[in-house]
Coordinates of C-alpha atoms in Angstrom, one line a residue:
Chain A
M1 CA -23.5 12.9 19.7
R2 CA -21.1 10.1 19.3
T3 CA -19.9 10.7 22.9
H4 CA -23.4 10.4 24.3
L5 CA -23.8 7.2 22.6
V6 CA -20.6 5.7 24.0
L7 CA -21.4 6.9 27.5
G8 CA -24.8 5.5 27.2
L9 CA -23.5 2.2 26.1
A10 CA -20.9 1.9 28.9
A11 CA -23.6 2.7 31.5
T12 CA -25.7 -0.1 30.3
L13 CA -22.9 -2.6 30.4
V14 CA -21.9 -1.5 33.8
T15 CA -25.4 -1.8 35.2
T16 CA -25.8 -5.2 33.7
G17 CA -22.6 -6.3 35.2
V18 CA -21.5 -7.8 31.8
L19 CA -18.1 -6.2 31.8
A20 CA -17.7 -6.1 35.5
D21 CA -14.4 -7.9 35.5
V22 CA -12.9 -6.8 32.2
V23 CA -10.0 -4.5 32.3
A24 CA -10.5 -1.6 29.9
P25 CA -7.8 -0.8 27.3
G26 CA -6.9 2.4 29.2
D27 CA -6.4 0.5 32.5
V28 CA -4.0 -2.1 31.5
V29 CA -0.9 -2.1 33.7
F30 CA 2.4 -2.8 32.0
V31 CA 5.6 -3.6 33.8
E32 CA 8.5 -3.8 31.2
G33 CA 6.1 -4.7 28.5
A34 CA 4.4 -7.5 30.3
V35 CA 0.9 -7.7 31.7
E36 CA 0.6 -9.8 34.8
A37 CA -3.1 -9.6 35.6
P38 CA -5.6 -11.5 33.2
L39 CA -7.8 -8.9 31.2
T40 CA -11.0 -10.8 32.2
G41 CA -12.1 -13.2 34.7
V42 CA -12.6 -16.1 32.1
R43 CA -9.7 -18.2 31.5
G44 CA -8.4 -18.1 27.9
D45 CA -9.6 -20.7 25.5
P46 CA -6.7 -22.1 23.1
K47 CA -9.0 -23.4 20.7
A48 CA -10.9 -20.0 20.3
G49 CA -7.5 -18.3 20.3
R50 CA -6.3 -20.4 17.4
A51 CA -9.3 -19.3 15.4
V52 CA -8.8 -15.7 16.3
F53 CA -5.1 -15.9 15.4
A54 CA -5.9 -17.2 11.9
N55 CA -9.0 -14.9 11.2
R56 CA -8.0 -12.2 8.7
K57 CA -10.5 -9.7 10.3
Q58 CA -9.3 -10.4 13.9
G59 CA -5.8 -11.3 14.8
N60 CA -4.6 -11.9 11.2
C61 CA -1.3 -12.8 12.8
L62 CA -0.4 -15.1 9.9
A63 CA 0.0 -11.9 7.9
C64 CA 3.4 -11.4 9.5
H65 CA 4.1 -14.6 11.2
V66 CA 5.1 -18.2 10.2
N67 CA 3.2 -20.7 12.5
G68 CA 3.8 -24.3 11.9
D69 CA 0.6 -25.2 13.8
L70 CA -1.3 -23.7 11.1
A71 CA 0.5 -25.0 8.2
E72 CA -2.7 -26.0 6.5
L73 CA -3.7 -22.3 5.8
G74 CA -0.6 -21.5 3.7
F75 CA 0.9 -18.1 2.8
H76 CA 2.3 -17.2 6.1
G77 CA 4.0 -13.8 6.2
E78 CA 7.6 -13.2 7.3
V79 CA 7.6 -9.6 8.6
G80 CA 7.8 -11.0 12.1
P81 CA 9.6 -13.9 13.6
A82 CA 8.2 -17.5 13.3
L83 CA 6.1 -18.2 16.4
D84 CA 6.9 -21.8 16.6
G85 CA 8.2 -22.6 20.1
V86 CA 7.1 -19.0 21.2
A87 CA 6.0 -20.3 24.6
R88 CA 9.4 -21.3 25.4
R89 CA 10.8 -17.9 24.9
W90 CA 8.2 -15.7 26.6
S91 CA 6.2 -16.1 29.9
Q92 CA 2.3 -15.8 30.0
A93 CA 2.6 -12.2 31.2
E94 CA 5.1 -11.3 28.5
L95 CA 3.0 -12.8 25.9
R96 CA -0.2 -10.9 27.3
G97 CA 1.8 -7.7 27.0
I98 CA 2.9 -8.5 23.5
V99 CA -0.7 -9.1 22.3
T100 CA -2.3 -6.3 24.2
N101 CA 0.2 -3.7 22.9
S102 CA 3.3 -5.0 21.3
K103 CA 4.8 -1.5 21.3
M104 CA 5.3 -1.6 25.0
M105 CA 7.7 -4.5 24.5
F106 CA 9.2 -3.7 21.1
E107 CA 9.6 0.1 20.5
G108 CA 8.4 1.3 17.3
T109 CA 7.3 -2.2 16.0
I110 CA 5.1 -2.6 13.0
M111 CA 3.1 -5.1 14.9
P112 CA -0.4 -3.5 15.6
A113 CA -1.4 -3.0 19.3
F114 CA -4.5 -5.4 19.6
Y115 CA -6.0 -3.9 22.6
I116 CA -6.0 -0.1 22.6
D117 CA -9.0 2.1 21.7
S118 CA -7.4 5.3 21.3
G119 CA -4.2 7.0 20.3
Y120 CA -4.3 6.1 16.6
G121 CA -5.0 8.8 13.9
R122 CA -7.6 8.7 11.3
P123 CA -9.3 5.4 12.0
L124 CA -12.0 4.3 9.5
E125 CA -15.3 5.3 11.3
S126 CA -16.3 1.6 11.8
F127 CA -13.3 1.0 13.9
A128 CA -13.0 4.4 15.8
G129 CA -12.8 4.0 19.4
K130 CA -12.5 0.4 19.2
S131 CA -9.7 -2.2 19.9
I132 CA -9.0 -4.8 17.2
L133 CA -9.5 -7.7 19.5
T134 CA -11.7 -7.9 22.7
A135 CA -10.2 -8.6 26.0
Q136 CA -11.4 -12.1 25.9
Q137 CA -10.0 -12.7 22.3
V138 CA -6.5 -11.4 23.7
E139 CA -6.7 -14.0 26.7
D140 CA -7.7 -16.6 24.2
V141 CA -4.8 -15.8 21.9
V142 CA -2.4 -15.8 24.8
A143 CA -3.7 -19.2 25.8
Y144 CA -3.2 -20.4 22.4
L145 CA 0.2 -19.1 22.1
L146 CA 1.1 -20.9 25.3
T147 CA 0.5 -24.2 23.4
L148 CA 3.2 -23.5 20.9
K149 CA 6.0 -25.2 22.5
E150 CA 7.8 -26.8 19.6
E151 CA 10.5 -25.1 17.7
Chain B
M1 CA 11.8 -11.0 -29.8
I2 CA 10.6 -14.6 -29.1
S3 CA 14.0 -15.8 -28.1
G4 CA 14.4 -12.8 -25.9
R5 CA 11.2 -13.7 -24.0
F6 CA 12.3 -17.3 -23.6
L7 CA 15.5 -16.1 -21.9
I8 CA 13.5 -14.0 -19.4
V9 CA 11.3 -17.0 -18.5
L10 CA 14.3 -19.1 -17.8
A11 CA 15.9 -16.5 -15.6
I12 CA 12.7 -16.2 -13.6
A13 CA 12.5 -20.0 -13.1
A14 CA 16.2 -20.1 -11.8
A15 CA 15.4 -17.2 -9.4
G16 CA 13.1 -19.7 -7.3
A17 CA 11.4 -18.6 -4.1
A18 CA 10.4 -15.0 -3.2
T19 CA 13.0 -13.4 -1.1
A20 CA 13.9 -9.8 -1.6
Q21 CA 13.7 -8.5 -5.1
D22 CA 14.7 -10.8 -8.0
D23 CA 17.4 -10.3 -10.6
N24 CA 15.2 -10.2 -13.6
V25 CA 15.9 -7.5 -16.4
L26 CA 13.0 -5.8 -17.7
V27 CA 13.0 -5.6 -21.5
V28 CA 9.9 -4.0 -23.0
E29 CA 9.6 -4.2 -26.7
G30 CA 13.3 -4.6 -27.1
A31 CA 14.4 -1.8 -24.8
Q32 CA 15.9 -2.4 -21.4
L33 CA 14.3 -0.4 -18.5
V34 CA 15.9 0.7 -15.4
T35 CA 14.2 -1.2 -12.5
E36 CA 17.1 -0.6 -9.9
T37 CA 19.4 2.3 -9.2
R38 CA 21.1 4.0 -6.3
A39 CA 18.6 5.9 -4.1
P40 CA 18.7 9.7 -4.5
A41 CA 20.4 11.6 -1.8
H42 CA 17.2 12.7 -0.1
I43 CA 16.1 9.3 0.8
E44 CA 17.5 8.3 4.1
H45 CA 17.0 4.7 4.9
V46 CA 17.2 3.0 1.6
G47 CA 20.5 2.5 -0.4
T48 CA 19.0 0.9 -3.8
I49 CA 15.6 1.5 -5.2
Y50 CA 13.7 -1.0 -7.1
S51 CA 10.6 -0.9 -9.4
G52 CA 7.7 -2.9 -8.1
W53 CA 8.1 -5.1 -11.3
R54 CA 11.1 -6.8 -9.4
F55 CA 8.8 -8.1 -6.7
R56 CA 6.1 -9.7 -8.9
S57 CA 5.9 -13.3 -10.1
G58 CA 7.3 -14.5 -13.3
E59 CA 4.0 -14.8 -14.9
T60 CA 3.0 -11.3 -14.0
Q61 CA 6.4 -9.9 -15.0
V62 CA 6.3 -11.4 -18.5
L63 CA 3.0 -9.6 -19.3
Q64 CA 4.7 -6.2 -19.3
T65 CA 7.5 -7.2 -21.7
D66 CA 5.4 -7.3 -24.8
D67 CA 2.6 -4.7 -25.7
F68 CA 0.6 -7.5 -27.4
E69 CA 0.6 -9.3 -24.1
N70 CA 0.1 -6.3 -21.9
P71 CA -3.5 -6.1 -20.9
A72 CA -3.4 -2.5 -20.2
M73 CA -2.9 -1.8 -23.8
I74 CA -6.6 -2.2 -24.6
F75 CA -7.2 1.0 -22.6
V76 CA -4.5 2.7 -24.3
D77 CA -6.1 1.9 -27.6
Q78 CA -9.4 3.4 -26.0
A79 CA -7.6 6.5 -25.1
M80 CA -6.4 6.9 -28.7
D81 CA -10.1 7.0 -29.9
L82 CA -10.9 9.5 -26.8
W83 CA -8.0 11.6 -28.4
D84 CA -9.7 12.3 -31.6
K85 CA -13.2 12.5 -30.1
V86 CA -15.0 15.9 -30.0
D87 CA -16.5 16.5 -26.5
G88 CA -17.9 19.5 -24.9
E89 CA -19.5 22.8 -25.8
A90 CA -16.4 24.1 -27.6
G91 CA -16.7 21.5 -30.2
K92 CA -13.0 20.4 -29.8
A93 CA -11.1 17.1 -29.4
C94 CA -7.6 16.8 -27.9
A95 CA -6.4 16.3 -31.5
S96 CA -7.9 19.8 -32.4
C97 CA -5.1 21.6 -30.5
H98 CA -2.4 19.0 -29.8
E99 CA -0.8 17.8 -33.0
N100 CA -0.1 14.4 -31.6
V101 CA 0.2 12.6 -28.2
A102 CA 3.9 12.0 -28.8
Q103 CA 4.6 15.7 -28.0
F104 CA 4.0 14.7 -24.4
A105 CA 7.1 12.6 -24.2
G106 CA 9.0 13.4 -21.0
L107 CA 5.8 15.0 -19.3
R108 CA 5.3 11.9 -17.2
T109 CA 8.8 12.0 -15.6
R110 CA 8.2 15.4 -14.2
L111 CA 4.9 15.2 -12.7
P112 CA 3.5 16.2 -10.2
R113 CA 5.0 19.8 -10.5
V114 CA 4.2 23.2 -9.3
K115 CA 2.2 25.4 -11.6
N116 CA 1.0 28.8 -10.5
G117 CA 1.6 28.1 -7.0
E118 CA -0.4 24.8 -7.0
L119 CA 0.8 21.2 -7.3
V120 CA -0.7 19.7 -10.3
T121 CA -0.8 16.0 -11.5
M122 CA -1.5 14.5 -15.0
E123 CA -5.1 14.2 -14.0
N124 CA -5.2 18.1 -13.2
L125 CA -3.5 19.1 -16.6
I126 CA -6.0 16.9 -18.5
N127 CA -9.0 18.1 -16.8
A128 CA -7.7 21.7 -17.2
C129 CA -8.1 21.1 -20.9
R130 CA -11.4 19.4 -20.6
T131 CA -13.1 22.1 -18.5
G132 CA -11.2 25.3 -19.6
R133 CA -10.5 24.6 -23.2
M134 CA -13.1 22.2 -24.4
K135 CA -16.0 23.3 -22.2
A136 CA -16.5 19.6 -21.4
V137 CA -17.2 18.0 -18.0
P138 CA -14.2 17.1 -16.1
W139 CA -13.4 13.2 -15.8
K140 CA -13.4 11.7 -12.3
W141 CA -10.0 11.2 -10.9
S142 CA -9.9 7.3 -11.4
E143 CA -12.7 6.6 -13.9
G144 CA -11.9 4.6 -16.9
K145 CA -11.5 7.5 -19.4
M146 CA -9.1 9.3 -17.0
T147 CA -6.8 6.3 -16.3
A148 CA -6.8 5.4 -20.0
M149 CA -5.8 9.0 -21.0
T150 CA -3.1 9.1 -18.2
A151 CA -1.8 5.7 -19.6
L152 CA -1.7 6.9 -23.1
I153 CA 0.2 10.1 -22.3
G154 CA 2.3 8.3 -19.6
L155 CA 3.3 5.8 -22.2
Q156 CA 5.0 8.4 -24.3
S157 CA 7.6 8.7 -21.5
R158 CA 8.1 4.9 -21.1
G159 CA 11.8 4.2 -20.5
M160 CA 12.7 7.8 -19.5
P161 CA 13.8 8.2 -15.9
I162 CA 11.5 9.8 -13.2
N163 CA 12.9 13.3 -12.7
V164 CA 10.6 15.5 -10.4
A165 CA 11.6 18.8 -9.1
I166 CA 11.4 18.9 -5.2
D167 CA 13.3 22.1 -4.5
G168 CA 12.2 25.7 -4.9
P169 CA 8.3 26.1 -5.0
A170 CA 8.0 22.3 -4.7
A171 CA 9.8 22.0 -1.3
S172 CA 6.8 22.6 0.8
F173 CA 4.7 20.2 -1.0
W174 CA 7.5 17.6 -0.8
E175 CA 8.0 18.1 3.0
K176 CA 4.2 17.5 3.4
G177 CA 4.2 14.4 1.3
R178 CA 7.3 13.1 3.4
E179 CA 5.4 13.7 6.6
I180 CA 2.5 11.7 5.4
Y181 CA 4.7 9.0 4.4
Y182 CA 6.1 8.6 7.8
T183 CA 3.0 9.1 9.9
P184 CA 1.4 6.1 11.4
V185 CA -2.4 6.1 10.7
G186 CA -5.4 3.9 11.1
Q187 CA -6.5 1.4 13.8
L188 CA -3.4 -0.6 12.8
Q189 CA -1.1 2.3 13.3
M190 CA 1.1 2.0 10.3
A191 CA 2.8 4.4 8.0
C192 CA 3.7 3.7 4.4
A193 CA 7.3 3.5 5.5
N194 CA 6.5 0.5 8.0
C195 CA 5.7 -1.7 4.9
H196 CA 7.5 -0.1 1.9
E197 CA 10.6 1.0 3.4
D198 CA 11.3 -1.2 6.6
N199 CA 9.9 -4.5 5.2
Y200 CA 10.1 -4.5 1.4
G201 CA 11.2 -7.8 -0.1
L202 CA 9.2 -9.8 2.7
M203 CA 5.9 -11.6 2.3
I204 CA 3.0 -10.1 4.2
R205 CA 0.6 -13.1 4.0
A206 CA 0.4 -13.8 0.2
D207 CA 1.7 -10.3 -1.0
H208 CA 5.3 -9.7 -1.7
L209 CA 6.1 -6.2 -0.5
S210 CA 7.8 -3.9 -2.8
Q211 CA 9.0 -0.3 -2.1
G212 CA 5.7 1.0 -3.2
Q213 CA 7.1 3.0 -6.2
S214 CA 4.9 5.0 -8.5
N215 CA 6.9 4.6 -11.7
G216 CA 4.5 2.2 -13.2
F217 CA 1.3 4.0 -12.9
P218 CA -1.5 4.0 -14.1
T219 CA -1.0 0.2 -13.3
Y220 CA -3.2 -2.6 -14.7
R221 CA -3.9 -4.9 -11.8
L222 CA -4.7 -8.6 -12.4
K223 CA -6.8 -8.4 -9.3
N224 CA -9.4 -6.0 -10.7
A225 CA -8.6 -6.2 -14.4
K226 CA -8.4 -2.4 -15.0
L227 CA -6.2 0.5 -14.8
N228 CA -5.6 1.9 -11.3
S229 CA -4.5 5.6 -10.6
I230 CA -2.0 6.3 -8.1
H231 CA -4.3 7.9 -5.7
G232 CA -6.6 4.7 -6.0
R233 CA -3.8 2.7 -4.8
F234 CA -3.0 5.1 -1.9
R235 CA -6.7 4.7 -0.8
G236 CA -6.4 0.9 -1.0
C237 CA -3.3 0.8 1.2
M238 CA -4.9 3.3 3.7
K239 CA -8.1 1.3 4.0
N240 CA -6.1 -1.9 4.6
I241 CA -4.6 -0.4 7.7
R242 CA -8.1 0.8 8.7
A243 CA -7.4 4.5 8.2
I244 CA -9.8 6.9 6.4
P245 CA -8.1 7.7 3.2
Y246 CA -7.6 11.2 2.0
K247 CA -9.6 11.9 -1.1
E248 CA -8.4 11.3 -4.5
G249 CA -7.1 14.6 -6.0
S250 CA -6.7 16.0 -2.4
D251 CA -3.8 18.2 -1.4
E252 CA -2.5 15.5 0.8
F253 CA -2.5 12.7 -2.0
K254 CA -0.8 15.0 -4.4
A255 CA 1.9 16.0 -1.9
L256 CA 2.4 12.3 -1.3
E257 CA 2.5 11.5 -4.9
L258 CA 5.2 14.1 -5.3
Y259 CA 7.2 12.7 -2.5
L260 CA 6.8 9.1 -3.6
A261 CA 7.8 10.1 -7.2
S262 CA 11.0 11.6 -5.7
R263 CA 11.8 8.4 -4.1
G264 CA 11.7 6.7 -7.4
Q265 CA 14.1 9.4 -9.1
G266 CA 16.0 7.5 -11.6
L267 CA 13.6 4.5 -12.2
S268 CA 12.2 4.3 -15.7
V269 CA 8.6 5.2 -16.2
E270 CA 6.8 1.8 -17.0
T271 CA 3.4 3.1 -17.7
P272 CA 1.3 1.2 -18.2
S273 CA 2.6 -1.4 -15.9
V274 CA 1.1 -4.8 -14.8
R275 CA 0.9 -5.8 -11.4
N276 CA -1.1 -8.2 -9.3

C-alpha cells in the first residue's frame, strides 16, 4: 500500500518536472565526505538557511552547536564544536557533505544525517522514508554556514 | 536540618556554570546518599557512574533533600491510602495480606529480576497481586495509581544500593537490553549511548545530559508535574530521536530496564526523585 503511494507520488513529481534537477538522497556522490555538486539547481539562500538552522523541527543545529550569529536565541548546545568561523575551516563541498550526511565525514558521529531517506531503524511513521531536511534546505544551510567567517 | 540545607545551597551557588556533573552531596532527611561511585566491571566505556541528581540545577536538587519539599510525596501519600483500600472481587486490600509496606525494603534494589523464566518489574509484581490475588483490574503501566504505588514501595529502599542480578537466568535479558542500549534508532539514528554515555555532562540545547540512570524512578518531573515511570521515560527519549518507542511493559523495555539498572549498580535508590 505504502509502496504504491510513494511510487505514485514520484511519478507525479517527475511528470510535472518539479524535482527535475534535484539529486535524490540515494544519488548523492561523496568524495572523502565532501559533495561537490549542488543538490538542486536553485542557489542556496543564506537567510532561509539561518532559519532552518535555528528551527527545532528542521536543522535544530543549536541543540549541539554554539553559534554566535544566533546569540539572541540562547541555550546553545555543546555536544559538537562551535560553528563560529566554520566557513574558514571547511570548503563549500565539505560543508555540503557534512550537512547531507555527516557520517561520511566523521565516522560514527552523533550528528544526524540530514539528507538520507533510508538506512535508519524504527522511524516514527510520520518520518519514515523521509529526510530531515529537503535538498533545498541543505543548500540553504550550506549557504548560511559559508557566511560564518568570524571566529 | 535547616542549617544543613543552607550549606547545600551555598555549595550549589559556588559550583557555578553547568559543566559535567557538580560536586554537591545529596543528603535526604539527614541521610547521605551515594550519587557517585566506580562503574561496575561490566560497563565498558565509563569509569565513574553518577546519579542524574548531580546534573540538575540547584533549585531542582534541593527539592529532593527534604520530604516536605519533595512534590512526589503527595503521590506517596495517595499510595498509602490505596494500600488500605479494598478493591476487586476478592474483597481485599494490599494491607489484607501484607502486614506493612516496610516489608518491601530492599525489593526496589533487585528489580527487574527473573521469576519463573520471565523478567519481572515492580509493575508486574503489583499487578500480579491485583489480578491474581485481589481479582481486581490491573493498573496501566504508567497510570497515576501505579506510579504512586511503585514510588511508595521504592521509597522503602531509599538509600540502599542498586544491586540487580545479571548472571544466570538474567544473562540473556541483560544481553538483549545491552543491545538495545547501543543500537541507533529513529530518523536521527541515535542510540541511548550516544547521549548518555558519550556526551553526559554536556548541554544539549537547554538540557544538561546525565548518564540516564534509573535509580531515581519513578521520578517527579517539574515539566509535567507528576510521577514518571522508567518505561515512560524510555518512550520520551525514543520519540525525541523520532523512533517508534517500544511499548511500556514490553520485553524490550524490561530488558533495557535491567541493563540500565546494572549500569547504576551501587548508586543509592533515590525513589522518588525530582528532575526537570
